């Protein structure tokens, strides 16, 4: 009896020392083609900052100006849509997929090259069309010119042209090709889901409100907000 009690006690001690596996309820996590919405939005916050930085660097080299880019926060929200476009409309640069449906049935070196060329072309085309539509929309609706590419060569209008489309589109393609998936995987492994969700619900919401404030400012005052601007040269 004593030996049996000792065996039972030893077994209970071993069980107490074993790590307890608590399954994660993936059903509560909203996913877009396999990637959690929170991590996509978190990546989007990063691209919104990179977009703000890229626009300011372009203005710095061409006009010598560094400014707020019409926002209180150093984020431009349309850039936050980039990872969603990657995940929904493109899938993978080596095997492009539209809404989860692959464009090439066979996967080899040839289709990988074609897929990357198609991906680059679509991204640059989306930049061109997006700038053309948004720029003209703001001008038609509010009488405000948000940017002017007239000094660039090969311009279609002041809002869109070959040089900015290739520059911004090429940059977005490089992010998609070399940065997007490794960073998403790193965040999934290293960033706690609750922390990612909290950042999206705080900073992410603040970025959206900042954009709405910009729209309201333009609608009322008929001019884009310039909260601060520095003339570097």
Coordinates of N, CA and C in Angstrom, one line a residue:
X1 N 0.8 -1.2 0.0 CA 0.0 0.0 0.0 C 0.9 1.3 0.0
X2 N 1.9 1.2 0.8 CA 2.8 2.4 0.9 C 3.6 2.6 -0.4
X3 N 4.0 1.5 -1.0 CA 4.7 1.6 -2.3 C 3.8 2.1 -3.4
X4 N 2.5 1.7 -3.3 CA 1.5 2.2 -4.3 C 1.3 3.7 -4.1
X5 N 1.3 4.2 -2.9 CA 1.1 5.6 -2.6 C 2.3 6.4 -3.1
X6 N 3.5 5.8 -2.9 CA 4.7 6.5 -3.3 C 4.7 6.6 -4.9
X7 N 4.3 5.5 -5.5 CA 4.3 5.6 -7.0 C 3.3 6.6 -7.5
X8 N 2.1 6.7 -6.8 CA 1.1 7.6 -7.2 C 1.6 9.1 -7.0
X9 N 2.3 9.3 -5.9 CA 2.8 10.6 -5.6 C 3.9 11.0 -6.6
X10 N 4.8 10.1 -6.9 CA 5.8 10.4 -7.9 C 5.2 10.7 -9.3
X11 N 4.2 10.0 -9.7 CA 3.5 10.2 -10.9 C 2.8 11.6 -11.0
X12 N 2.2 12.0 -9.8 CA 1.6 13.3 -9.7 C 2.6 14.4 -9.8
X13 N 3.7 14.2 -9.2 CA 4.8 15.2 -9.3 C 5.3 15.4 -10.7
X14 N 5.5 14.3 -11.4 CA 5.9 14.3 -12.8 C 4.9 15.1 -13.7
X15 N 3.6 14.8 -13.4 CA 2.6 15.4 -14.2 C 2.6 16.9 -13.9
X16 N 2.8 17.3 -12.7 CA 2.8 18.7 -12.3 C 4.0 19.5 -13.0
X17 N 5.1 18.8 -13.3 CA 6.2 19.4 -13.9 C 6.1 19.5 -15.4
X18 N 5.2 18.7 -16.0 CA 5.0 18.7 -17.4 C 4.4 20.0 -17.9
X19 N 4.8 20.6 -19.0 CA 4.1 21.8 -19.5 C 2.7 21.5 -20.0
X20 N 1.8 22.3 -19.6 CA 0.4 22.1 -20.0 C 0.2 22.8 -21.3
X21 N -0.3 22.1 -22.3 CA -0.6 22.6 -23.6 C -2.1 23.2 -23.6
X22 N -2.2 24.5 -23.9 CA -3.5 25.1 -24.0 C -3.8 25.4 -25.4
X23 N -4.7 24.8 -26.1 CA -4.9 25.0 -27.5 C -5.4 26.4 -27.8
X24 N -5.0 27.0 -28.8 CA -5.4 28.4 -29.2 C -6.7 28.2 -30.1
X25 N -7.7 29.0 -29.8 CA -8.9 28.9 -30.6 C -8.8 29.8 -31.8
X26 N -8.3 29.2 -32.9 CA -8.1 29.9 -34.1 C -9.4 30.4 -34.7
X27 N -10.5 29.9 -34.3 CA -11.8 30.3 -34.9 C -12.1 31.7 -34.5
X28 N -11.5 32.2 -33.4 CA -11.8 33.6 -32.9 C -10.9 34.6 -33.6
X29 N -9.9 34.1 -34.4 CA -9.0 35.0 -35.1 C -9.5 35.2 -36.6
X30 N -9.8 36.4 -37.0 CA -10.2 36.6 -38.3 C -9.0 36.5 -39.2
X31 N -9.1 35.7 -40.3 CA -8.0 35.5 -41.2 C -8.3 35.9 -42.6
X32 N -7.3 36.3 -43.4 CA -7.5 36.6 -44.8 C -6.5 35.7 -45.5
X33 N -7.1 34.6 -46.1 CA -6.3 33.6 -46.8 C -5.1 33.1 -46.0
X34 N -5.4 32.8 -44.7 CA -4.5 32.1 -43.9 C -3.7 33.0 -43.0
X35 N -3.7 34.3 -43.1 CA -3.0 35.3 -42.3 C -4.0 36.1 -41.4
X36 N -3.7 36.1 -40.1 CA -4.5 36.8 -39.2 C -4.6 38.3 -39.5
X37 N -5.9 38.8 -39.4 CA -6.1 40.2 -39.8 C -5.3 41.2 -38.9
X38 N -5.1 40.8 -37.6 CA -4.3 41.7 -36.7 C -2.9 41.9 -37.2
X39 N -2.3 40.8 -37.7 CA -0.9 40.9 -38.2 C -0.8 41.6 -39.5
X40 N -1.8 41.4 -40.4 CA -1.8 42.2 -41.6 C -1.9 43.7 -41.3
X41 N -2.8 44.0 -40.4 CA -3.0 45.5 -40.0 C -1.7 46.0 -39.4
X42 N -1.1 45.2 -38.6 CA 0.2 45.6 -37.9 C 1.2 45.9 -39.0
X43 N 1.3 45.0 -40.0 CA 2.2 45.3 -41.1 C 1.8 46.5 -41.8
X44 N 0.5 46.7 -42.0 CA 0.0 47.9 -42.7 C 0.4 49.2 -41.9
X45 N 0.4 49.2 -40.6 CA 0.9 50.4 -39.8 C 2.3 50.7 -40.2
X46 N 3.1 49.6 -40.3 CA 4.5 49.8 -40.7 C 4.6 50.4 -42.1
X47 N 3.8 49.9 -43.1 CA 3.9 50.5 -44.4 C 3.4 51.9 -44.5
X48 N 2.4 52.2 -43.6 CA 1.9 53.6 -43.6 C 3.0 54.5 -43.1
X49 N 3.9 54.1 -42.2 CA 5.0 54.9 -41.8 C 6.0 55.0 -42.9
X50 N 6.3 53.9 -43.5 CA 7.3 53.9 -44.6 C 6.8 54.8 -45.7
X51 N 5.5 54.8 -46.0 CA 5.0 55.6 -47.1 C 5.2 57.1 -46.7
X52 N 4.9 57.5 -45.5 CA 5.1 58.8 -45.0 C 6.6 59.2 -45.1
X53 N 7.5 58.3 -44.8 CA 8.9 58.5 -44.9 C 9.3 58.7 -46.3
X54 N 8.8 57.8 -47.2 CA 9.2 57.8 -48.6 C 8.8 59.1 -49.3
X55 N 7.5 59.6 -49.0 CA 7.1 60.8 -49.6 C 7.9 62.0 -49.1
X56 N 8.3 62.0 -47.9 CA 9.1 63.1 -47.4 C 10.5 63.1 -48.0
X57 N 11.0 61.9 -48.1 CA 12.4 61.8 -48.8 C 12.3 62.3 -50.2
X58 N 11.3 62.0 -50.9 CA 11.1 62.4 -52.3 C 11.0 63.9 -52.3
X59 N 10.2 64.5 -51.4 CA 10.1 66.0 -51.4 C 11.4 66.6 -50.9
X60 N 12.1 66.0 -50.0 CA 13.4 66.5 -49.6 C 14.4 66.6 -50.7
X61 N 14.5 65.6 -51.5 CA 15.5 65.6 -52.6 C 15.0 66.5 -53.8
X62 N 13.7 66.7 -54.0 CA 13.3 67.4 -55.1 C 13.0 68.9 -54.8
X63 N 12.5 69.1 -53.5 CA 12.1 70.5 -53.2 C 12.8 71.0 -51.9
X64 N 13.5 70.1 -51.2 CA 14.2 70.6 -50.0 C 13.2 70.8 -48.8
X65 N 12.1 70.1 -48.8 CA 11.1 70.3 -47.8 C 10.8 68.9 -47.1
X66 N 10.6 69.0 -45.8 CA 10.2 67.9 -44.9 C 9.0 68.4 -44.1
X67 N 7.8 67.7 -44.3 CA 6.6 68.2 -43.6 C 5.8 67.1 -43.1
X68 N 4.6 67.5 -42.7 CA 3.7 66.5 -42.0 C 2.9 65.6 -43.0
X69 N 3.0 66.0 -44.3 CA 2.2 65.2 -45.3 C 0.7 65.2 -45.0
X70 N 0.2 66.3 -44.5 CA -1.2 66.6 -44.2 C -1.8 65.7 -43.0
X71 N -0.9 65.2 -42.2 CA -1.3 64.3 -41.1 C -0.7 64.8 -39.8
X72 N -1.4 64.5 -38.7 CA -0.8 64.8 -37.4 C 0.2 63.7 -37.0
X73 N -0.1 62.5 -37.3 CA 0.8 61.4 -37.0 C 1.6 61.0 -38.3
X74 N 2.8 60.5 -38.0 CA 3.7 60.1 -39.2 C 3.3 58.9 -39.9
X75 N 2.0 58.8 -40.3 CA 1.5 57.7 -41.0 C 0.6 58.2 -42.1
X76 N 0.6 57.6 -43.3 CA -0.3 57.9 -44.4 C -1.1 56.6 -44.6
X77 N -2.4 56.7 -44.2 CA -3.2 55.5 -44.1 C -3.4 54.7 -45.4
X78 N -3.5 55.3 -46.6 CA -3.6 54.5 -47.8 C -2.5 53.4 -48.0
X79 N -1.3 53.7 -47.5 CA -0.2 52.8 -47.6 C -0.5 51.5 -46.7
X80 N -1.4 51.7 -45.7 CA -1.7 50.6 -44.8 C -2.5 49.5 -45.6
X81 N -3.0 49.9 -46.7 CA -3.8 48.9 -47.5 C -2.9 47.9 -48.3
X82 N -1.6 48.3 -48.4 CA -0.7 47.5 -49.2 C -0.7 46.0 -48.8
X83 N -0.5 45.6 -47.5 CA -0.5 44.2 -47.2 C -1.8 43.5 -47.5
X84 N -2.9 44.2 -47.4 CA -4.2 43.6 -47.8 C -4.2 43.3 -49.3
X85 N -3.7 44.2 -50.1 CA -3.7 44.0 -51.5 C -2.7 42.9 -51.9
X86 N -1.6 42.8 -51.2 CA -0.7 41.7 -51.4 C -1.4 40.3 -51.1
X87 N -2.0 40.3 -50.0 CA -2.6 39.0 -49.5 C -3.8 38.6 -50.4
X88 N -4.7 39.6 -50.7 CA -5.9 39.2 -51.4 C -5.8 39.2 -52.9
X89 N -5.0 40.1 -53.5 CA -5.0 40.2 -54.9 C -3.8 39.6 -55.6
X90 N -2.7 39.4 -54.8 CA -1.5 38.9 -55.4 C -1.0 37.6 -54.9
X91 N -1.1 37.3 -53.6 CA -0.8 36.1 -53.0 C 0.7 35.9 -52.8
X92 N 1.5 35.6 -53.9 CA 2.9 35.4 -53.8 C 3.5 35.8 -55.1
X93 N 4.7 36.6 -55.0 CA 5.3 37.1 -56.3 C 5.8 36.0 -57.2
X94 N 6.2 34.8 -56.6 CA 6.6 33.7 -57.5 C 5.5 32.9 -58.0
X95 N 4.3 33.0 -57.4 CA 3.1 32.3 -57.9 C 1.9 33.1 -57.7
X96 N 1.7 34.1 -58.5 CA 0.7 35.1 -58.3 C -0.7 34.5 -58.3
X97 N -1.5 35.0 -57.3 CA -2.9 34.4 -57.2 C -3.9 35.5 -56.9
X98 N -4.9 35.5 -57.6 CA -6.0 36.5 -57.5 C -7.1 36.0 -56.6
X99 N -7.3 36.5 -55.4 CA -8.3 36.0 -54.5 C -8.2 34.6 -54.2
X100 N -6.9 34.2 -54.1 CA -6.6 32.8 -53.8 C -6.5 31.8 -54.9
X101 N -6.8 32.3 -56.1 CA -6.8 31.5 -57.3 C -5.5 31.8 -58.1
X102 N -4.6 30.8 -58.3 CA -3.3 31.0 -58.9 C -3.5 31.2 -60.4
X103 N -2.7 32.2 -60.9 CA -2.7 32.5 -62.3 C -2.0 31.5 -63.2
X104 N -1.0 30.8 -62.7 CA -0.3 29.8 -63.4 C -0.6 28.4 -62.8
X105 N -1.1 27.5 -63.6 CA -1.3 26.1 -63.0 C -0.1 25.4 -62.7
X106 N 0.9 25.5 -63.6 CA 2.2 24.9 -63.3 C 3.2 25.9 -62.7
X107 N 4.1 25.4 -61.8 CA 5.0 26.2 -61.1 C 6.5 25.8 -61.5
X108 N 7.2 26.6 -62.2 CA 8.6 26.3 -62.6 C 9.3 27.7 -62.7
X109 N 10.6 27.6 -63.1 CA 11.4 28.8 -63.2 C 10.7 29.9 -64.2
X110 N 10.2 29.4 -65.3 CA 9.6 30.2 -66.3 C 8.4 31.0 -65.7
X111 N 7.5 30.2 -65.1 CA 6.3 30.8 -64.6 C 6.6 31.7 -63.4
X112 N 7.7 31.4 -62.6 CA 8.1 32.3 -61.5 C 8.5 33.7 -62.1
X113 N 9.3 33.7 -63.2 CA 9.8 34.9 -63.8 C 8.6 35.7 -64.3
X114 N 7.7 35.0 -65.0 CA 6.5 35.6 -65.5 C 5.6 36.2 -64.4
X115 N 5.5 35.4 -63.3 CA 4.7 35.8 -62.2 C 5.2 37.1 -61.6
X116 N 6.6 37.2 -61.4 CA 7.2 38.4 -60.9 C 7.0 39.6 -61.8
X117 N 7.2 39.4 -63.1 CA 7.0 40.5 -64.0 C 5.5 41.0 -64.0
X118 N 4.6 40.1 -64.0 CA 3.2 40.4 -63.9 C 2.9 41.2 -62.6
X119 N 3.5 40.7 -61.5 CA 3.3 41.3 -60.2 C 3.8 42.7 -60.2
X120 N 5.0 43.0 -60.7 CA 5.5 44.3 -60.8 C 4.7 45.2 -61.6
X121 N 4.2 44.7 -62.8 CA 3.4 45.5 -63.7 C 2.1 45.9 -63.0
X122 N 1.5 44.9 -62.3 CA 0.2 45.2 -61.7 C 0.3 46.2 -60.6
X123 N 1.4 46.1 -59.8 CA 1.6 47.1 -58.7 C 1.8 48.5 -59.2
X124 N 2.7 48.6 -60.2 CA 3.0 49.9 -60.8 C 1.7 50.5 -61.5
X125 N 0.9 49.6 -62.1 CA -0.3 50.0 -62.7 C -1.3 50.5 -61.6
X126 N -1.4 49.8 -60.5 CA -2.3 50.2 -59.4 C -1.9 51.5 -58.8
X127 N -0.6 51.8 -58.7 CA -0.1 53.1 -58.2 C -0.5 54.2 -59.1
X128 N -0.3 54.0 -60.4 CA -0.7 55.0 -61.5 C -2.2 55.3 -61.4
X129 N -3.0 54.2 -61.4 CA -4.4 54.4 -61.4 C -4.9 55.0 -60.1
X130 N -4.3 54.5 -59.0 CA -4.7 55.1 -57.7 C -4.4 56.5 -57.5
X131 N -3.2 57.0 -57.9 CA -2.9 58.4 -57.8 C -3.8 59.2 -58.7
X132 N -4.0 58.7 -59.9 CA -4.8 59.4 -60.9 C -6.2 59.6 -60.4
X133 N -6.8 58.6 -59.8 CA -8.2 58.6 -59.3 C -8.3 59.5 -58.1
X134 N -7.4 59.2 -57.1 CA -7.5 60.0 -55.8 C -7.2 61.4 -56.0
X135 N -6.2 61.8 -56.8 CA -5.8 63.2 -57.0 C -7.0 63.9 -57.7
X136 N -7.5 63.4 -58.7 CA -8.6 64.0 -59.4 C -9.9 64.1 -58.6
X137 N -10.1 63.0 -57.8 CA -11.3 63.0 -56.9 C -11.3 64.2 -55.9
X138 N -10.1 64.3 -55.2 CA -10.0 65.4 -54.3 C -10.2 66.8 -54.9
X139 N -9.6 66.9 -56.1 CA -9.8 68.2 -56.8 C -11.2 68.5 -57.2
X140 N -11.9 67.4 -57.8 CA -13.3 67.6 -58.2 C -14.2 67.9 -57.0
X141 N -14.0 67.1 -55.9 CA -14.9 67.2 -54.8 C -14.7 68.4 -53.9
X142 N -13.4 68.7 -53.7 CA -13.1 69.8 -52.7 C -12.3 71.0 -53.3
X143 N -11.9 70.9 -54.6 CA -11.2 71.9 -55.2 C -9.8 72.1 -54.6
X144 N -9.2 71.0 -54.2 CA -7.9 71.0 -53.6 C -6.9 70.1 -54.4
X145 N -5.7 70.6 -54.6 CA -4.6 69.9 -55.3 C -3.7 69.4 -54.2
X146 N -3.7 68.0 -54.0 CA -2.9 67.5 -52.9 C -1.4 67.3 -53.3
X147 N -1.1 67.1 -54.6 CA 0.2 67.0 -55.0 C 0.3 67.4 -56.5
X148 N 1.5 67.6 -57.0 CA 1.7 68.0 -58.4 C 3.0 67.4 -58.9
X149 N 2.9 66.5 -59.9 CA 4.1 65.9 -60.5 C 4.4 66.6 -61.9
X150 N 3.9 67.8 -62.1 CA 4.1 68.4 -63.4 C 5.6 68.6 -63.8
X151 N 6.5 68.7 -62.8 CA 7.9 68.9 -63.1 C 8.6 67.6 -63.5
X152 N 7.9 66.4 -63.3 CA 8.5 65.2 -63.7 C 8.3 64.9 -65.2
X153 N 9.2 64.2 -65.8 CA 9.0 63.8 -67.2 C 8.0 62.7 -67.4
X154 N 7.4 62.6 -68.6 CA 6.4 61.5 -68.9 C 5.2 61.5 -68.0
X155 N 4.7 62.7 -67.8 CA 3.5 62.8 -66.9 C 2.2 62.7 -67.8
X156 N 1.2 62.0 -67.3 CA -0.1 62.0 -67.9 C -0.9 63.2 -67.5
X157 N -1.0 63.4 -66.2 CA -1.5 64.6 -65.6 C -0.6 65.0 -64.4
X158 N -1.0 66.0 -63.7 CA -0.2 66.4 -62.5 C -0.2 65.4 -61.4
X159 N -1.2 64.5 -61.5 CA -1.3 63.5 -60.4 C -0.7 62.2 -60.7
X160 N -0.3 61.8 -61.9 CA 0.2 60.5 -62.2 C 1.1 60.5 -63.4
X161 N 2.1 59.7 -63.4 CA 3.0 59.6 -64.5 C 3.9 58.4 -64.3
X162 N 4.8 58.2 -65.3 CA 5.7 57.0 -65.3 C 6.7 57.0 -64.2
X163 N 7.3 58.1 -63.9 CA 8.4 58.1 -62.9 C 7.9 57.8 -61.5
X164 N 6.9 58.5 -61.0 CA 6.4 58.2 -59.6 C 5.7 56.8 -59.6
X165 N 5.1 56.4 -60.7 CA 4.5 55.0 -60.7 C 5.5 53.9 -60.6
X166 N 6.6 54.1 -61.3 CA 7.7 53.1 -61.3 C 8.4 53.2 -59.9
X167 N 8.6 54.4 -59.4 CA 9.3 54.5 -58.1 C 8.6 53.9 -57.0
X168 N 7.3 54.4 -56.8 CA 6.5 53.8 -55.7 C 6.1 52.4 -55.9
X169 N 5.8 52.1 -57.2 CA 5.4 50.7 -57.5 C 6.6 49.7 -57.3
X170 N 7.7 50.2 -57.8 CA 8.9 49.3 -57.7 C 9.3 49.1 -56.2
X171 N 9.1 50.2 -55.4 CA 9.4 50.0 -54.0 C 8.4 49.1 -53.3
X172 N 7.1 49.2 -53.7 CA 6.1 48.2 -53.1 C 6.4 46.8 -53.5
X173 N 6.8 46.6 -54.8 CA 7.2 45.3 -55.3 C 8.3 44.7 -54.5
X174 N 9.4 45.5 -54.2 CA 10.5 45.0 -53.5 C 10.1 44.6 -52.0
X175 N 9.2 45.4 -51.5 CA 8.7 45.0 -50.1 C 8.0 43.7 -50.2
X176 N 7.1 43.5 -51.2 CA 6.4 42.3 -51.4 C 7.3 41.1 -51.6
X177 N 8.3 41.3 -52.5 CA 9.2 40.2 -52.9 C 10.1 39.8 -51.8
X178 N 10.7 40.7 -51.0 CA 11.7 40.3 -50.0 C 11.4 40.6 -48.5
X179 N 10.4 41.4 -48.3 CA 10.1 41.7 -46.9 C 8.8 41.2 -46.3
X180 N 7.7 41.2 -47.1 CA 6.4 40.9 -46.6 C 6.2 39.6 -45.9
X181 N 6.5 38.5 -46.6 CA 6.3 37.2 -45.9 C 7.2 36.9 -44.8
X182 N 8.5 37.2 -44.8 CA 9.4 37.0 -43.7 C 9.0 37.8 -42.5
X183 N 8.5 39.1 -42.7 CA 8.1 39.9 -41.5 C 6.8 39.4 -41.0
X184 N 5.8 39.0 -41.8 CA 4.6 38.4 -41.3 C 4.9 37.2 -40.5
X185 N 5.7 36.3 -41.0 CA 6.1 35.1 -40.3 C 6.8 35.4 -38.9
X186 N 7.6 36.4 -38.9 CA 8.3 36.8 -37.7 C 7.4 37.4 -36.7
X187 N 6.4 38.2 -37.1 CA 5.4 38.7 -36.2 C 4.5 37.6 -35.6
X188 N 4.2 36.6 -36.5 CA 3.3 35.5 -36.0 C 4.1 34.7 -34.9
X189 N 5.4 34.6 -35.1 CA 6.2 33.8 -34.1 C 6.6 34.6 -32.9
X190 N 6.8 35.9 -33.1 CA 7.4 36.7 -32.0 C 6.4 37.6 -31.3
X191 N 5.4 38.1 -32.0 CA 4.5 39.1 -31.4 C 3.3 38.4 -30.9
X192 N 3.0 38.5 -29.7 CA 1.8 37.9 -29.1 C 0.5 38.5 -29.8
X193 N -0.4 37.6 -30.1 CA -1.6 38.0 -30.8 C -2.4 39.1 -30.1
X194 N -2.5 39.0 -28.8 CA -3.2 40.0 -28.0 C -2.5 41.4 -28.1
X195 N -1.2 41.4 -28.1 CA -0.4 42.6 -28.2 C -0.6 43.2 -29.6
X196 N -0.6 42.4 -30.7 CA -0.8 42.9 -32.0 C -2.2 43.5 -32.1
X197 N -3.2 42.8 -31.5 CA -4.6 43.3 -31.6 C -4.7 44.6 -30.9
X198 N -4.0 44.7 -29.7 CA -4.1 46.0 -28.9 C -3.5 47.1 -29.7
X199 N -2.4 46.9 -30.4 CA -1.8 48.0 -31.2 C -2.7 48.4 -32.3
X200 N -3.3 47.4 -33.0 CA -4.3 47.7 -34.1 C -5.5 48.5 -33.6
X201 N -5.9 48.2 -32.4 CA -7.1 48.9 -31.8 C -6.8 50.2 -31.2
X202 N -5.5 50.6 -31.0 CA -5.2 51.9 -30.5 C -4.5 52.7 -31.5
X203 N -3.3 52.4 -31.9 CA -2.5 53.2 -32.9 C -3.2 53.1 -34.2
X204 N -3.7 51.9 -34.6 CA -4.4 51.7 -35.9 C -5.6 52.6 -36.0
X205 N -6.4 52.6 -34.9 CA -7.6 53.5 -34.9 C -7.2 54.9 -34.9
X206 N -6.2 55.3 -34.2 CA -5.7 56.7 -34.2 C -5.3 57.2 -35.6
X207 N -4.7 56.3 -36.4 CA -4.3 56.6 -37.8 C -5.5 56.8 -38.6
X208 N -6.6 56.0 -38.5 CA -7.8 56.2 -39.2 C -8.5 57.5 -38.8
X209 N -8.5 57.8 -37.5 CA -9.1 59.1 -37.1 C -8.3 60.3 -37.6
X210 N -7.0 60.2 -37.7 CA -6.2 61.2 -38.2 C -6.5 61.5 -39.7
X211 N -6.8 60.4 -40.4 CA -7.1 60.5 -41.8 C -8.5 61.2 -42.0
X212 N -9.4 60.8 -41.2 CA -10.8 61.4 -41.2 C -10.7 62.9 -40.9
X213 N -9.8 63.2 -39.9 CA -9.6 64.6 -39.5 C -9.1 65.4 -40.7
X214 N -8.2 64.8 -41.5 CA -7.6 65.5 -42.6 C -8.7 65.7 -43.7
X215 N -9.5 64.7 -43.9 CA -10.6 64.8 -44.9 C -11.6 65.9 -44.5
X216 N -12.0 66.0 -43.2 CA -12.9 67.0 -42.6 C -12.3 68.4 -42.8
X217 N -11.0 68.5 -42.5 CA -10.3 69.8 -42.6 C -10.3 70.3 -44.0
X218 N -10.1 69.4 -45.0 CA -10.1 69.8 -46.4 C -11.5 70.2 -46.8
X219 N -12.5 69.4 -46.4 CA -13.9 69.6 -46.8 C -14.4 71.0 -46.3
X220 N -13.9 71.4 -45.1 CA -14.4 72.6 -44.5 C -13.6 73.8 -45.0
X221 N -12.3 73.7 -45.0 CA -11.4 74.9 -45.3 C -10.9 74.9 -46.7
X222 N -11.2 73.9 -47.5 CA -10.8 73.8 -48.9 C -9.3 74.0 -49.1
X223 N -8.6 73.5 -48.2 CA -7.1 73.5 -48.3 C -6.6 72.3 -47.5
X224 N -5.5 71.6 -47.9 CA -5.0 70.6 -47.1 C -4.3 71.1 -45.8
X225 N -4.3 70.4 -44.7 CA -3.7 70.9 -43.5 C -2.2 70.7 -43.5
X226 N -1.5 71.8 -43.2 CA 0.0 71.7 -43.0 C 0.3 72.1 -41.6
X227 N 0.3 71.1 -40.7 CA 0.5 71.3 -39.3 C 2.0 71.8 -39.0
X228 N 2.9 71.3 -39.8 CA 4.3 71.8 -39.6 C 5.0 71.5 -40.9
X229 N 6.0 72.3 -41.2 CA 6.9 72.1 -42.4 C 8.2 72.7 -42.2
X230 N 9.3 72.0 -42.6 CA 10.6 72.5 -42.5 C 11.3 72.6 -43.8
X231 N 11.8 73.8 -44.1 CA 12.6 74.1 -45.3 C 14.0 73.8 -45.1
X232 N 14.5 72.6 -45.6 CA 15.9 72.1 -45.3 C 16.9 72.9 -46.2
X233 N 16.5 73.1 -47.5 CA 17.4 73.8 -48.4 C 16.6 74.6 -49.4

